[in-house]
Short mmCIF file of C-alpha atoms in Angstrom, two decimals:
data_model
loop_
_atom_site.label_atom_id
_atom_site.label_comp_id
_atom_site.label_asym_id
_atom_site.label_seq_id
_atom_site.Cartn_x
_atom_site.Cartn_y
_atom_site.Cartn_z
CA MET A 4 191.02 166.92 63.04
CA GLU A 5 189.14 168.59 60.32
CA LYS A 6 189.72 170.32 57.67
CA ASN A 7 188.90 174.04 58.81
CA ASP A 8 190.14 173.73 62.38
CA LEU A 9 193.50 173.74 60.03
CA LYS A 10 194.89 177.08 59.71
CA ILE A 11 196.92 177.79 57.38
CA VAL A 12 198.65 180.65 55.98
CA PHE A 13 200.61 180.68 52.29
CA PHE A 14 203.87 181.93 51.15
CA GLY A 15 205.02 181.76 47.51
CA THR A 16 205.28 184.13 44.27
CA PRO A 17 204.76 182.80 40.75
CA GLU A 18 202.38 181.23 38.83
CA PHE A 19 203.90 177.78 39.41
CA ALA A 20 202.78 178.76 44.07
CA VAL A 21 199.24 179.67 42.05
CA GLU A 22 198.12 175.88 41.31
CA SER A 23 198.87 175.22 44.66
CA LEU A 24 197.42 177.83 46.37
CA ASP A 25 194.19 177.47 43.93
CA ALA A 26 194.44 173.51 44.79
CA LEU A 27 193.67 174.02 48.15
CA VAL A 28 191.12 176.89 48.16
CA LYS A 29 189.29 174.31 45.93
CA ASN A 30 189.51 171.30 47.77
CA ASP A 31 187.76 173.52 50.98
CA PHE A 32 191.23 174.16 53.41
CA ASN A 33 191.49 176.59 55.67
CA VAL A 34 193.52 179.12 54.08
CA VAL A 35 193.79 181.99 56.60
CA GLY A 36 196.24 184.76 55.13
CA VAL A 37 198.49 184.43 51.92
CA VAL A 38 202.06 186.41 51.60
CA THR A 39 203.24 187.47 49.01
CA MET A 40 206.43 189.68 47.59
CA PRO A 41 205.89 193.90 47.68
CA ASP A 42 204.80 194.70 44.28
CA LYS A 43 207.39 196.50 41.92
CA ILE A 44 207.80 198.50 38.86
CA ALA A 45 208.72 196.53 36.40
CA GLY A 46 209.57 196.01 32.22
CA ARG A 47 210.01 199.40 29.85
CA GLY A 48 206.61 201.04 30.28
CA HIS A 49 208.00 201.40 34.24
CA LYS A 50 204.08 199.68 35.76
CA LEU A 51 203.55 198.20 38.61
CA TYR A 52 204.20 194.98 38.62
CA GLN A 53 201.92 192.09 41.32
CA SER A 54 203.36 189.06 41.73
CA ASP A 55 200.64 186.09 40.52
CA VAL A 56 199.82 184.85 43.68
CA LYS A 57 198.75 188.35 44.88
CA ARG A 58 196.55 188.75 42.56
CA TYR A 59 195.01 185.08 42.29
CA ALA A 60 194.58 186.04 46.50
CA VAL A 61 192.92 189.55 45.44
CA ASP A 62 190.68 187.77 43.16
CA HIS A 63 189.42 185.26 46.29
CA ASP A 64 189.09 187.72 49.08
CA LEU A 65 192.12 186.03 50.33
CA TYR A 66 194.00 187.52 53.06
CA LEU A 67 197.13 189.30 52.11
CA LEU A 68 200.39 190.28 53.68
CA GLN A 69 202.98 191.61 51.71
CA PRO A 70 206.41 192.53 53.59
CA GLU A 71 209.45 194.65 53.10
CA LYS A 72 210.92 193.13 55.90
CA LEU A 73 210.04 189.40 57.34
CA LYS A 74 211.65 190.60 60.45
CA SER A 75 209.89 193.22 60.96
CA GLU A 76 207.84 193.28 64.59
CA ASP A 77 204.97 194.70 62.48
CA PHE A 78 204.69 191.69 59.48
CA LEU A 79 205.80 188.60 62.68
CA ASN A 80 202.85 189.97 65.00
CA SER A 81 200.39 190.23 61.35
CA LEU A 82 201.54 186.33 61.35
CA ARG A 83 201.32 185.28 64.43
CA ALA A 84 197.32 187.52 64.52
CA LEU A 85 195.95 184.68 62.66
CA ASN A 86 197.43 182.42 64.84
CA ALA A 87 197.91 179.76 62.09
CA ASP A 88 199.32 175.53 62.18
CA LEU A 89 200.40 175.77 59.29
CA PHE A 90 202.80 177.59 57.02
CA ILE A 91 203.11 175.87 53.75
CA VAL A 92 205.83 177.45 51.11
CA ILE A 93 206.30 177.80 46.88
CA ALA A 94 208.74 179.63 45.32
CA PHE A 95 209.04 182.37 47.80
CA ARG A 96 212.26 183.93 50.02
CA MET A 97 214.18 182.45 52.09
CA LEU A 98 212.59 182.78 55.76
CA PRO A 99 214.37 183.61 59.07
CA ARG A 100 213.80 181.31 61.86
CA GLU A 101 211.68 183.11 63.71
CA VAL A 102 208.67 182.90 60.57
CA TRP A 103 208.90 179.18 59.65
CA GLN A 104 208.85 178.73 63.72
CA MET A 105 205.99 180.37 64.53
CA PRO A 106 202.72 177.24 63.72
CA ALA A 107 202.53 174.97 65.98
CA LEU A 108 202.29 172.21 63.11
CA GLY A 109 205.50 173.16 61.62
CA THR A 110 205.85 174.87 58.34
CA PHE A 111 206.73 172.88 54.44
CA ASN A 112 207.84 173.38 51.29
CA LEU A 113 206.91 172.32 47.81
CA HIS A 114 210.78 171.95 46.35
CA ALA A 115 210.70 171.24 42.35
CA SER A 116 213.60 168.94 42.29
CA LEU A 117 213.97 165.57 43.36
CA LEU A 118 215.85 165.89 46.99
CA PRO A 119 218.48 166.64 48.12
CA LYS A 120 220.05 166.91 44.74
CA TYR A 121 219.13 170.28 43.16
CA ARG A 122 219.01 172.27 46.35
CA GLY A 123 218.79 176.33 44.93
CA ALA A 124 217.16 178.58 43.45
CA ALA A 125 216.34 177.14 40.38
CA PRO A 126 215.78 173.36 40.07
CA ILE A 127 213.65 172.99 36.81
CA ASN A 128 216.18 174.40 34.45
CA ARG A 129 219.05 173.28 35.81
CA ALA A 130 217.26 169.77 34.93
CA VAL A 131 216.57 170.61 31.70
CA MET A 132 219.90 172.10 31.08
CA ASN A 133 222.33 169.59 32.48
CA GLY A 134 220.55 166.87 29.95
CA ASP A 135 218.49 165.00 33.29
CA ASN A 136 216.14 162.31 32.41
CA GLU A 137 213.86 162.20 35.43
CA THR A 138 212.46 165.00 38.01
CA GLY A 139 210.22 165.56 40.14
CA VAL A 140 208.59 167.26 43.72
CA THR A 141 209.28 167.08 47.29
CA THR A 142 207.47 168.09 50.46
CA PHE A 143 210.20 168.84 52.85
CA PHE A 144 209.95 170.37 56.34
CA LEU A 145 211.67 173.89 56.36
CA LYS A 146 215.62 174.15 59.14
CA HIS A 147 217.81 176.60 58.54
CA GLU A 148 220.04 175.11 56.48
CA ILE A 149 218.13 175.67 52.55
CA ASP A 150 216.45 172.35 51.29
CA THR A 151 217.80 170.11 53.71
CA GLY A 152 215.04 169.40 55.83
CA ASP A 153 213.55 166.07 56.55
CA MET A 154 211.01 165.06 53.23
CA ILE A 155 207.32 164.56 53.59
CA MET A 156 206.82 163.70 49.36
CA GLN A 157 208.28 163.17 46.47
CA ARG A 158 206.49 162.38 43.21
CA LYS A 159 209.02 161.14 40.00
CA ILE A 160 208.10 162.79 36.29
CA GLU A 161 210.22 162.14 33.28
CA ILE A 162 211.80 164.52 31.10
CA LEU A 163 211.66 163.56 27.30
CA PRO A 164 214.79 164.53 25.12
CA ASP A 165 212.95 168.06 23.63
CA ASP A 166 211.83 169.12 26.77
CA ASN A 167 212.12 172.13 27.15
CA VAL A 168 212.33 173.99 30.68
CA GLY A 169 207.85 175.56 30.07
CA ASP A 170 206.84 171.64 29.39
CA VAL A 171 208.87 170.91 32.76
CA HIS A 172 207.62 173.31 34.75
CA ASP A 173 204.56 173.07 33.98
CA ARG A 174 204.22 169.34 34.87
CA LEU A 175 205.48 169.85 37.65
CA MET A 176 203.24 172.35 38.69
CA HIS A 177 200.55 169.81 37.59
CA LEU A 178 201.72 167.46 40.16
CA GLY A 179 202.82 169.92 42.89
CA ALA A 180 199.78 170.44 43.94
CA SER A 181 198.48 167.68 44.15
CA MET A 182 201.05 166.48 45.93
CA VAL A 183 201.05 169.63 48.08
CA VAL A 184 197.15 168.89 48.73
CA GLU A 185 198.21 165.04 49.71
CA THR A 186 200.44 166.41 52.59
CA VAL A 187 198.18 168.83 53.98
CA ASP A 188 194.91 165.40 53.84
CA ALA A 189 198.53 163.44 55.73
CA ILE A 190 198.80 166.46 58.49
CA ILE A 191 194.86 165.88 58.72
CA ASN A 192 194.56 162.41 59.24
CA GLY A 193 197.94 161.87 61.34
CA THR A 194 199.31 158.77 58.79
CA LEU A 195 202.06 161.64 58.41
CA THR A 196 205.58 160.50 58.22
CA THR A 197 209.01 162.00 57.42
CA THR A 198 212.70 160.71 55.77
CA PRO A 199 215.71 163.12 56.21
CA GLN A 200 217.45 163.54 53.40
CA PRO A 201 220.40 161.04 52.38
CA GLU A 202 223.54 162.74 52.99
CA GLY A 203 226.19 163.31 50.44
CA GLU A 204 226.51 164.93 47.15
CA PHE A 205 224.07 167.39 45.64
CA THR A 206 223.85 169.78 42.39
CA PRO A 207 224.03 173.61 43.38
CA ALA A 208 220.88 174.81 41.60
CA SER A 209 221.85 178.37 42.05
CA LYS A 210 219.97 181.35 40.43
CA ILE A 211 220.12 181.63 36.57
CA PHE A 212 221.84 185.65 35.55
CA LYS A 213 222.30 186.85 32.36
CA GLU A 214 225.86 185.66 31.50
CA ASP A 215 224.60 181.25 32.79
CA CYS A 216 222.46 181.52 29.47
CA ARG A 217 225.27 182.60 26.94
CA ILE A 218 225.87 179.63 24.08
CA ASP A 219 229.28 177.98 23.93
CA TRP A 220 229.79 176.88 21.24
CA ASN A 221 232.74 174.85 21.60
CA ARG A 222 230.84 172.59 23.59
CA SER A 223 228.82 169.67 22.60
CA SER A 224 226.38 169.58 20.19
CA GLN A 225 223.63 168.01 22.66
CA GLU A 226 225.15 170.45 25.57
CA VAL A 227 223.72 172.95 23.55
CA HIS A 228 220.82 171.00 22.86
CA ASN A 229 219.53 171.14 26.59
CA HIS A 230 221.11 174.40 27.58
CA VAL A 231 219.41 176.41 25.03
CA ARG A 232 216.02 174.31 26.13
CA GLY A 233 216.89 174.33 29.64
CA LEU A 234 216.24 178.50 28.99
CA SER A 235 212.90 177.71 26.86
CA PRO A 236 210.99 180.02 27.07
CA TYR A 237 212.30 181.98 29.99
CA PRO A 238 214.93 183.41 30.63
CA ALA A 239 216.01 181.65 27.21
CA ALA A 240 219.66 181.16 26.20
CA TRP A 241 221.21 183.92 23.88
CA THR A 242 224.56 184.58 21.68
CA VAL A 243 226.41 187.34 19.19
CA LEU A 244 225.27 186.94 15.37
CA ILE A 245 227.73 188.50 13.33
CA GLU A 246 226.38 189.58 10.42
CA GLU A 247 228.65 189.77 6.92
CA SER A 248 228.37 193.90 7.19
CA GLY A 249 230.38 192.80 10.64
CA ARG A 250 227.23 193.99 12.35
CA PRO A 251 227.02 191.96 16.00
CA LEU A 252 223.28 191.01 16.49
CA GLU A 253 222.57 189.85 20.60
CA SER A 254 219.90 187.27 19.30
CA LYS A 255 218.38 184.49 22.25
CA ILE A 256 217.65 181.00 21.09
CA PHE A 257 214.60 179.45 22.06
CA GLU A 258 214.74 176.11 19.62
CA THR A 259 217.50 174.43 18.44
CA ARG A 260 216.89 170.54 16.53
CA LEU A 261 220.04 168.06 16.82
CA THR A 262 221.32 166.50 13.49
CA ASP A 263 223.64 164.16 12.84
CA GLU A 264 225.99 166.10 10.30
CA SER A 265 229.46 166.40 11.42
CA CYS A 266 231.56 168.64 11.95
CA ASP A 267 235.32 169.58 13.15
CA SER A 268 235.59 171.94 16.42
CA SER A 269 238.08 173.97 14.66
CA GLU A 270 234.25 175.27 13.43
CA ALA A 271 232.53 175.97 16.19
CA GLY A 272 230.64 178.91 16.22
CA ALA A 273 230.62 178.88 11.87
CA LEU A 274 227.17 179.26 10.96
CA LYS A 275 225.92 177.68 7.47
CA LYS A 276 222.25 178.62 5.06
CA ASP A 277 220.87 174.99 4.00
CA GLY A 278 218.25 176.67 1.91
CA LYS A 279 215.83 177.36 4.87
CA ARG A 280 217.89 176.46 7.60
CA LEU A 281 220.06 178.46 9.44
CA LEU A 282 223.07 175.51 11.19
CA ALA A 283 225.67 176.27 13.44
CA ALA A 284 228.80 174.86 14.37
CA CYS A 285 229.45 173.08 17.13
CA SER A 286 232.23 171.63 19.27
CA ASP A 287 230.91 167.91 17.39
CA LYS A 288 228.05 168.33 14.52
CA TRP A 289 226.18 171.00 13.90
CA ILE A 290 222.66 171.61 14.70
CA GLU A 291 220.28 173.71 13.58
CA ILE A 292 218.66 177.02 14.93
CA ILE A 293 214.88 176.68 14.94
CA SER A 294 213.48 179.47 16.19
CA LEU A 295 214.77 183.17 17.67
CA GLN A 296 214.84 186.55 18.57
CA PRO A 297 216.88 189.40 17.39
CA ALA A 298 217.67 192.35 19.94
CA GLY A 299 214.06 194.74 19.39
CA LYS A 300 212.04 192.12 17.47
CA LYS A 301 209.63 188.90 17.96
CA ARG A 302 210.58 185.91 18.42
CA MET A 303 210.38 184.64 14.51
CA ALA A 304 211.91 181.28 13.10
CA ALA A 305 214.72 180.99 12.04
CA ASP A 306 213.74 180.71 7.90
CA ALA A 307 212.04 184.33 8.52
CA PHE A 308 215.15 185.70 9.95
CA LEU A 309 217.00 185.08 7.19
CA LEU A 310 214.77 186.85 4.64
CA GLY A 311 215.79 189.42 6.77
CA TYR A 312 219.32 189.16 8.19
CA HIS A 313 222.66 187.77 6.21
CA PRO A 314 224.40 186.29 9.46
CA ALA A 315 228.11 185.20 9.11
CA HIS A 316 229.32 183.46 12.18
CA LEU A 317 228.80 183.16 16.21
CA GLN A 318 230.81 184.74 18.39
#
């Protein structure tokens, strides 16, 4: 089979998916259609938001579908009309059986974890938040239960001690794009093999909500550090700083640094200023807050924050 003989429909939404779509286009694969989320109103200005995948598809004149409902007959008929051989799914909604069973060669997904670990919506965040020292990407064929299908390929990367989720996301995005191309090449060449996912324990990587991002200062400094970097730069860990006046100030914390300065667990949530440094007490040690963003303000370094604010403790 030649590249142009294999018709591909690509499903995706965010920047993470764009890298793989771009790799397919630049490697001259026959992408006959792109499916992404409908446009939505977002932000304080109530502007119309288009997904990163849509913007790429429009810029490259790719046929685009934006279904409200994935089971609608209009959408299913539009998909069938493309007569695709293969569907590729990256960072998209859960597909109904009617969709993923449609192409003759199946539907494969690129997932940003070393399956079967971290099944779910936020595998990159959860790996960093949990202090893992490695993660990776996996391609696998879809089946009904989420993230459980037979694995095709898997690649690992190291998570460095001070990597944040943005660092890991970008490395996985590039690695994943090259592996998507490898996976399609293997399908075309007839060299593809699959491996069932091992049975046993897996770690849920559930969607992250605002309350999941709140910092618990009663945890160890290492756990707090992992929590912050696993949510930085987005959606960002947060806490409430109580100013000397008693006014609460909700603030996002983007960067912290571990110290060797011990403290008592009864001090958890205390703050101290050491020159231009701002330190917070965890259950075992003080941790330095490097950068933060008070509500309604821009992100700033801790020394700049201390010029205008007088925090007393954390809540």
